[in-house]
Coordinates of C-alpha atoms and ligand atoms in Angstrom, one line a residue:
X1 CA 21.8 202.1 -4.7
X2 CA 20.1 203.9 -2.3
X3 CA 16.9 202.3 -1.5
X4 CA 15.1 205.5 -2.5
X5 CA 16.2 205.0 -6.2
X6 CA 15.3 201.7 -6.4
X7 CA 13.3 200.9 -9.4
X8 CA 11.3 198.0 -7.4
X9 CA 11.6 199.1 -4.0
X10 CA 9.9 201.9 -1.7
X11 CA 11.9 203.8 0.7
X12 CA 10.9 201.3 3.6
X13 CA 12.4 198.6 1.3
X14 CA 9.0 197.1 0.2
X15 CA 8.1 196.0 -3.4
X16 CA 6.5 198.8 -5.4
X17 CA 6.9 197.1 -8.7
X18 CA 8.1 193.7 -9.7
X19 CA 10.2 193.7 -12.9
X20 CA 12.9 191.6 -12.8
X21 CA 14.6 189.4 -10.0
X22 CA 18.0 191.0 -10.9
X23 CA 18.5 193.4 -8.6
X24 CA 16.3 192.6 -5.4
X25 CA 17.5 191.5 -2.3
X26 CA 17.5 188.2 -0.8
X27 CA 15.1 189.0 1.7
X28 CA 12.4 190.2 -0.9
X29 CA 12.6 187.3 -2.7
X30 CA 12.1 184.9 0.7
X31 CA 9.4 187.3 1.6
X32 CA 7.0 186.6 -1.7
X33 CA 7.8 182.8 -1.4
X34 CA 7.0 182.7 2.3
X35 CA 3.7 185.0 1.7
X36 CA 2.7 182.5 -1.4
X37 CA 2.6 179.3 1.1
X38 CA -0.9 180.1 2.8
X39 CA -2.3 180.8 -0.6
X40 CA -1.1 177.3 -1.8
X41 CA -4.1 175.9 0.7
X42 CA -7.1 176.8 -1.6
X43 CA -8.6 173.2 -0.7
X44 CA -11.4 174.5 1.1
X45 CA -14.5 176.8 -0.5
X46 CA -13.7 179.4 2.8
X47 CA -9.9 179.8 1.8
X48 CA -10.5 180.3 -2.0
X49 CA -11.6 184.2 -1.4
X50 CA -9.5 186.7 0.4
X51 CA -10.3 190.4 0.8
X52 CA -6.6 191.6 0.1
X53 CA -7.4 193.4 -3.0
X54 CA -11.0 194.7 -2.6
X55 CA -11.7 197.8 -4.4
X56 CA -8.3 197.5 -6.2
X57 CA -8.8 197.2 -10.2
X58 CA -5.9 194.9 -11.9
X59 CA -5.4 195.3 -15.7
X60 CA -3.9 192.7 -17.6
X61 CA -2.0 193.7 -20.8
X62 CA -0.4 190.7 -22.5
X63 CA 0.6 192.0 -26.2
X64 CA 2.1 188.9 -26.3
X65 CA 0.5 185.3 -26.3
X66 CA 0.0 183.5 -23.0
X67 CA -2.0 180.3 -21.3
X68 CA -0.4 180.0 -18.1
X69 CA 0.6 183.8 -17.0
X70 CA -2.2 185.3 -18.0
X71 CA -5.0 182.8 -16.6
X72 CA -2.8 182.4 -13.4
X73 CA -2.7 186.5 -12.7
X74 CA -6.7 186.6 -13.5
X75 CA -7.4 183.6 -10.9
X76 CA -4.5 185.1 -8.5
X77 CA -6.7 188.8 -8.5
X78 CA -10.1 187.5 -8.5
X79 CA -9.0 184.8 -5.3
X80 CA -7.6 188.5 -3.6
X81 CA -11.3 189.9 -4.4
X82 CA -9.7 192.4 -7.4
X83 CA -11.9 193.6 -10.1
X84 CA -9.8 192.4 -13.4
X85 CA -10.0 193.7 -16.5
X86 CA -8.1 191.7 -19.4
X87 CA -7.3 194.4 -22.4
X88 CA -8.2 192.7 -25.8
X89 CA -4.7 193.7 -27.3
X90 CA -5.8 192.5 -30.7
X91 CA -9.1 194.4 -30.5
X92 CA -7.6 197.7 -28.8
X93 CA -6.5 201.2 -29.9
X94 CA -2.9 200.0 -30.1
X95 CA -3.6 198.3 -33.6
X96 CA -4.8 202.4 -34.6
X97 CA -1.2 203.4 -33.5
X98 CA -1.8 204.5 -29.9
X99 CA 1.4 204.0 -28.2
X100 CA 2.0 201.9 -25.3
X101 CA 2.5 205.0 -22.8
X102 CA -0.9 206.4 -24.2
X103 CA -2.6 203.2 -23.4
X104 CA -1.0 203.2 -19.9
X105 CA -2.4 206.5 -19.6
X106 CA -6.1 205.8 -20.5
X107 CA -6.3 202.8 -18.1
X108 CA -4.9 205.0 -15.2
X109 CA -7.6 207.5 -15.8
X110 CA -10.2 204.6 -15.5
X111 CA -8.4 204.0 -11.9
X112 CA -6.0 201.0 -12.7
X113 CA -4.3 200.3 -9.2
X114 CA -2.0 197.4 -11.1
X115 CA -1.0 196.6 -14.4
X116 CA 0.3 193.1 -15.7
X117 CA 2.3 193.5 -18.4
X118 CA 4.0 190.9 -21.3
X119 CA 5.5 192.9 -24.3
X120 CA 7.9 191.5 -26.9
X121 CA 10.1 194.3 -26.2
X122 CA 12.7 193.9 -23.5
X123 CA 12.1 197.1 -20.9
X124 CA 8.6 197.5 -21.8
X125 CA 7.5 197.4 -17.9
X126 CA 10.7 199.5 -16.8
X127 CA 9.3 202.3 -19.3
X128 CA 6.0 201.8 -17.8
X129 CA 7.1 201.9 -14.5
X130 CA 9.5 204.8 -15.0
X131 CA 6.7 207.0 -16.9
X132 CA 4.5 206.4 -13.9
X133 CA 7.1 207.5 -11.7
X134 CA 7.9 210.7 -14.0
X135 CA 4.1 211.5 -13.8
X136 CA 3.8 210.9 -10.0
X137 CA 1.6 208.2 -10.0
X138 CA 3.6 205.8 -7.8
X139 CA 0.5 204.3 -6.3
X140 CA -0.1 202.5 -9.8
X141 CA 2.2 199.0 -9.6
X142 CA 3.8 197.4 -12.2
X143 CA 4.3 193.5 -12.6
X144 CA 6.4 192.3 -15.5
X145 CA 4.9 189.3 -16.9
X146 CA 7.3 188.4 -19.5
X147 CA 9.3 190.9 -21.6
X148 CA 11.2 190.2 -24.7
X149 CA 14.4 188.2 -23.7
X150 CA 15.1 190.2 -20.4
X151 CA 13.1 189.0 -17.7
X152 CA 9.7 186.7 -16.5
X153 CA 9.9 187.3 -12.6
X154 CA 7.1 185.4 -11.5
X155 CA 8.0 182.6 -13.9
X156 CA 11.4 182.8 -11.8
X157 CA 9.7 183.0 -8.2
X158 CA 6.9 180.0 -9.1
X159 CA 10.1 177.6 -10.3
X160 CA 12.0 178.6 -6.8
X161 CA 8.8 177.9 -5.2
X162 CA 8.1 174.4 -6.9
X163 CA 11.9 173.6 -6.2
X164 CA 11.8 174.7 -2.1
X165 CA 8.4 173.1 -2.0
X166 CA 10.1 169.5 -2.8
X167 CA 13.8 170.0 -2.1
X168 CA 13.6 172.4 1.0
X169 CA 17.1 173.4 1.3
X170 CA 18.6 175.1 -1.7
X171 CA 22.3 175.6 -0.7
X172 CA 22.5 171.9 -1.0
X173 CA 21.2 171.2 -4.4
X174 CA 22.8 171.1 -8.1
X175 CA 20.4 172.6 -10.6
X176 CA 20.5 172.4 -14.3
X177 CA 19.1 174.5 -16.8
X178 CA 18.6 173.0 -20.1
X179 CA 18.2 174.5 -23.7
X180 CA 17.9 177.9 -25.5
X181 CA 19.3 180.1 -22.3
X182 CA 20.2 182.6 -25.3
X183 CA 16.2 183.8 -26.3
X184 CA 14.7 182.6 -22.4
X185 CA 13.6 185.7 -20.4
X186 CA 13.0 182.6 -18.1
X187 CA 16.2 181.5 -17.9
X188 CA 17.7 185.0 -17.1
X189 CA 15.0 185.0 -14.1
X190 CA 15.9 181.8 -12.8
X191 CA 19.4 181.9 -12.9
X192 CA 19.2 185.2 -10.9
X193 CA 16.9 183.8 -8.3
X194 CA 18.5 180.5 -7.9
X195 CA 22.2 182.6 -7.4
X196 CA 20.5 185.2 -5.0
X197 CA 18.9 182.2 -2.8
X198 CA 22.4 180.6 -3.0
X199 CA 22.0 177.5 -4.7
X200 CA 24.9 174.7 -4.3
X201 CA 25.6 174.5 -7.7
X202 CA 24.4 176.0 -11.1
X203 CA 24.7 174.4 -14.3
X204 CA 23.6 175.4 -18.1
X205 CA 23.3 172.8 -20.6
X206 CA 23.2 173.9 -24.2
X207 CA 24.9 174.3 -27.7
X208 CA 27.4 177.0 -28.0
X209 CA 24.8 178.8 -30.4
X210 CA 22.1 179.0 -27.7
X211 CA 24.1 180.5 -24.8
X212 CA 24.4 184.1 -24.4
X213 CA 28.4 185.7 -24.6
X214 CA 30.5 185.2 -21.5
X215 CA 27.4 183.3 -19.9
X216 CA 29.6 181.9 -16.8
X217 CA 29.6 185.6 -15.5
X218 CA 26.0 185.2 -14.3
X219 CA 27.2 182.4 -11.7
X220 CA 26.9 179.3 -14.1
X221 CA 28.8 176.1 -14.9
X222 CA 28.5 175.5 -18.7
X223 CA 28.0 172.2 -20.4
X224 CA 27.9 171.5 -24.0
X225 CA 27.3 167.8 -23.4
X226 CA 24.1 167.1 -22.1
X227 CA 24.8 163.5 -20.3
X228 CA 28.2 165.1 -18.5
X229 CA 26.0 168.0 -17.4
X230 CA 23.0 166.1 -16.1
X231 CA 25.2 163.8 -13.6
X232 CA 24.3 163.7 -10.2
X233 CA 21.7 167.1 -10.5
X234 CA 18.8 167.0 -8.3
X235 CA 16.6 169.3 -10.3
X236 CA 16.7 169.4 -14.3
X237 CA 15.0 172.7 -15.3
X238 CA 14.1 172.4 -19.1
X239 CA 13.4 175.4 -21.4
X240 CA 11.6 175.8 -24.6
X241 CA 13.0 176.4 -27.8
X242 CA 12.0 179.6 -28.5
X243 CA 11.7 179.4 -32.3
X244 CA 10.1 183.0 -32.7
X245 CA 12.9 184.7 -31.1
X246 CA 15.5 183.2 -33.3
X247 CA 17.0 184.8 -36.4
X248 CA 18.8 182.6 -38.9
X249 CA 20.0 179.0 -38.2
X250 CA 21.0 178.5 -35.0
X251 CA 20.5 174.7 -35.3
X252 CA 20.6 172.1 -37.8
X253 CA 17.1 170.5 -37.0
X254 CA 14.7 170.0 -34.4
X255 CA 15.5 166.0 -34.5
X256 CA 19.3 166.9 -34.1
X257 CA 18.4 169.4 -31.1
X258 CA 16.0 166.2 -29.6
X259 CA 18.7 163.8 -30.1
X260 CA 21.6 165.7 -28.3
X261 CA 19.6 168.1 -25.9
X262 CA 16.1 166.5 -25.7
X263 CA 15.3 165.2 -21.9
X264 CA 14.7 161.4 -22.6
X265 CA 14.3 158.5 -20.0
X266 CA 17.7 157.4 -20.6
X267 CA 19.0 161.0 -20.0
X268 CA 17.2 161.6 -16.8
X269 CA 18.7 158.4 -15.5
X270 CA 22.0 160.3 -15.0
X271 CA 20.5 162.4 -12.8
X272 CA 19.8 161.7 -9.0
X273 CA 17.0 158.9 -8.6
X274 CA 14.7 161.5 -6.9
X275 CA 15.6 163.9 -9.3
X276 CA 12.6 166.5 -10.3
X277 CA 12.1 168.0 -13.8
X278 CA 10.6 171.4 -14.5
X279 CA 9.3 173.0 -17.4
X280 CA 7.6 176.7 -17.6
X281 CA 5.3 175.8 -21.0
X282 CA 4.5 175.7 -23.5
X283 CA 6.3 172.5 -24.2
X284 CA 7.6 171.2 -27.4
X285 CA 7.1 167.6 -27.0
X286 CA 9.7 165.8 -29.0
X287 CA 11.9 168.7 -29.6
X288 CA 13.4 169.6 -25.8
X289 CA 11.2 167.2 -23.9
X290 CA 10.1 163.5 -24.5
X291 CA 6.5 162.7 -23.5
X292 CA 7.5 159.8 -21.2
X293 CA 9.3 162.3 -19.2
X294 CA 7.0 165.1 -19.2
X295 CA 4.2 162.9 -18.2
X296 CA 6.3 160.8 -16.0
X297 CA 6.6 160.4 -12.4
X298 CA 9.8 163.1 -11.8
X299 CA 7.8 165.7 -13.9
X300 CA 6.6 168.6 -11.6
X301 CA 5.5 170.6 -14.5
X302 CA 1.7 170.8 -13.7
X303 CA 2.1 171.6 -10.2
X304 CA 4.6 174.4 -11.2
X305 CA 1.1 176.1 -12.8
X306 CA -0.7 175.7 -9.4
X307 CA 2.1 177.1 -7.5
X308 CA 1.9 180.1 -9.8
X309 CA -1.6 181.0 -8.7
X310 CA -0.4 181.3 -5.0
X311 CA 3.3 183.3 -6.1
X312 CA 1.1 185.8 -8.1
X313 CA -1.0 186.0 -5.2
X314 CA 1.9 186.8 -3.0
X315 CA 3.2 189.4 -5.1
X316 CA 0.0 191.4 -5.7
X317 CA -0.9 191.4 -2.1
X318 CA 2.7 192.8 -1.2
X319 CA 2.5 195.2 -3.8
X320 CA -0.9 196.4 -2.6
X321 CA 0.4 196.2 1.2
X322 CA 3.5 198.8 0.1
X323 CA 0.7 200.9 -1.4
X324 CA -1.6 201.1 1.4
Ligands
CP401 N1 5.5 180.2 -18.8 C1 4.8 180.9 -19.6 O1 4.7 181.9 -19.5 O2 3.7 180.4 -20.0 P1 2.5 181.3 -20.8 O3 3.2 182.0 -22.1 O4 1.5 180.4 -21.3 O5 2.3 182.5 -20.1

């Protein structure tokens, strides 16, 4: 695709919107991860506030619930000196029937510079980006904060940042993604990111009912037996069981799921001794992960959240630089 027609990049190859990991060149992903490095140094009061988004308005539009993503976007934008507006969707005119694009038009009329969008409908952030382009408002940037089953690009990036932080060379790693891949936008973003960045081996471990058709075509090795799939892995990326997106009974019971696909201490011991365990949150303890593992020495689940601030700062500062 010519760079000028790219939905996420401008003519100079700079990030214009962040809608999905899929389709982004490796160098853009590396640029984001590298840009996040200095933002993790927030230990001193002086490094807490930077002027990179001074005078910019960032609107958080979360049409679905969130704890981590919404809050870390707000912290990240404030650390970059942006004005942050959290649209209270439950009390907004969406409830009176206003369309998504009418809401966007009104926020643009309030001089929005960035729209951070979470929506239950796959493709909603793409729709907004297309609308902005069609109405010649290319100076407004869209960041996908999770759309339906499709993508959660900043989660994929912060997961990659976390792996790179603890393990450095991705090409030597064996990574396993475990659980409800079928309904998971996080898993899709992780798979694209890991493959684009050249992971050594990528496995998915799940029951057949929780895998998309022809998942192998995404560049993964499939396991239905968790013990076989975890043997010798360096990184275990657990997924939340997405009960809210399951139509019909795809699983016999939560107890049975935990027995076969829950990460327990004895299953963790099949991985390498220095394996790390990630989970995007929110966790279903006792369903996909045992508390002894979630709170144990291999877990890097809370550092993931902290790195999420730096990664979101990196994304927003690169978007602002492209729009300058
Ligand atoms: N990982 C994640 O997206 O968490 P939230 O739903 O709390 O934002």
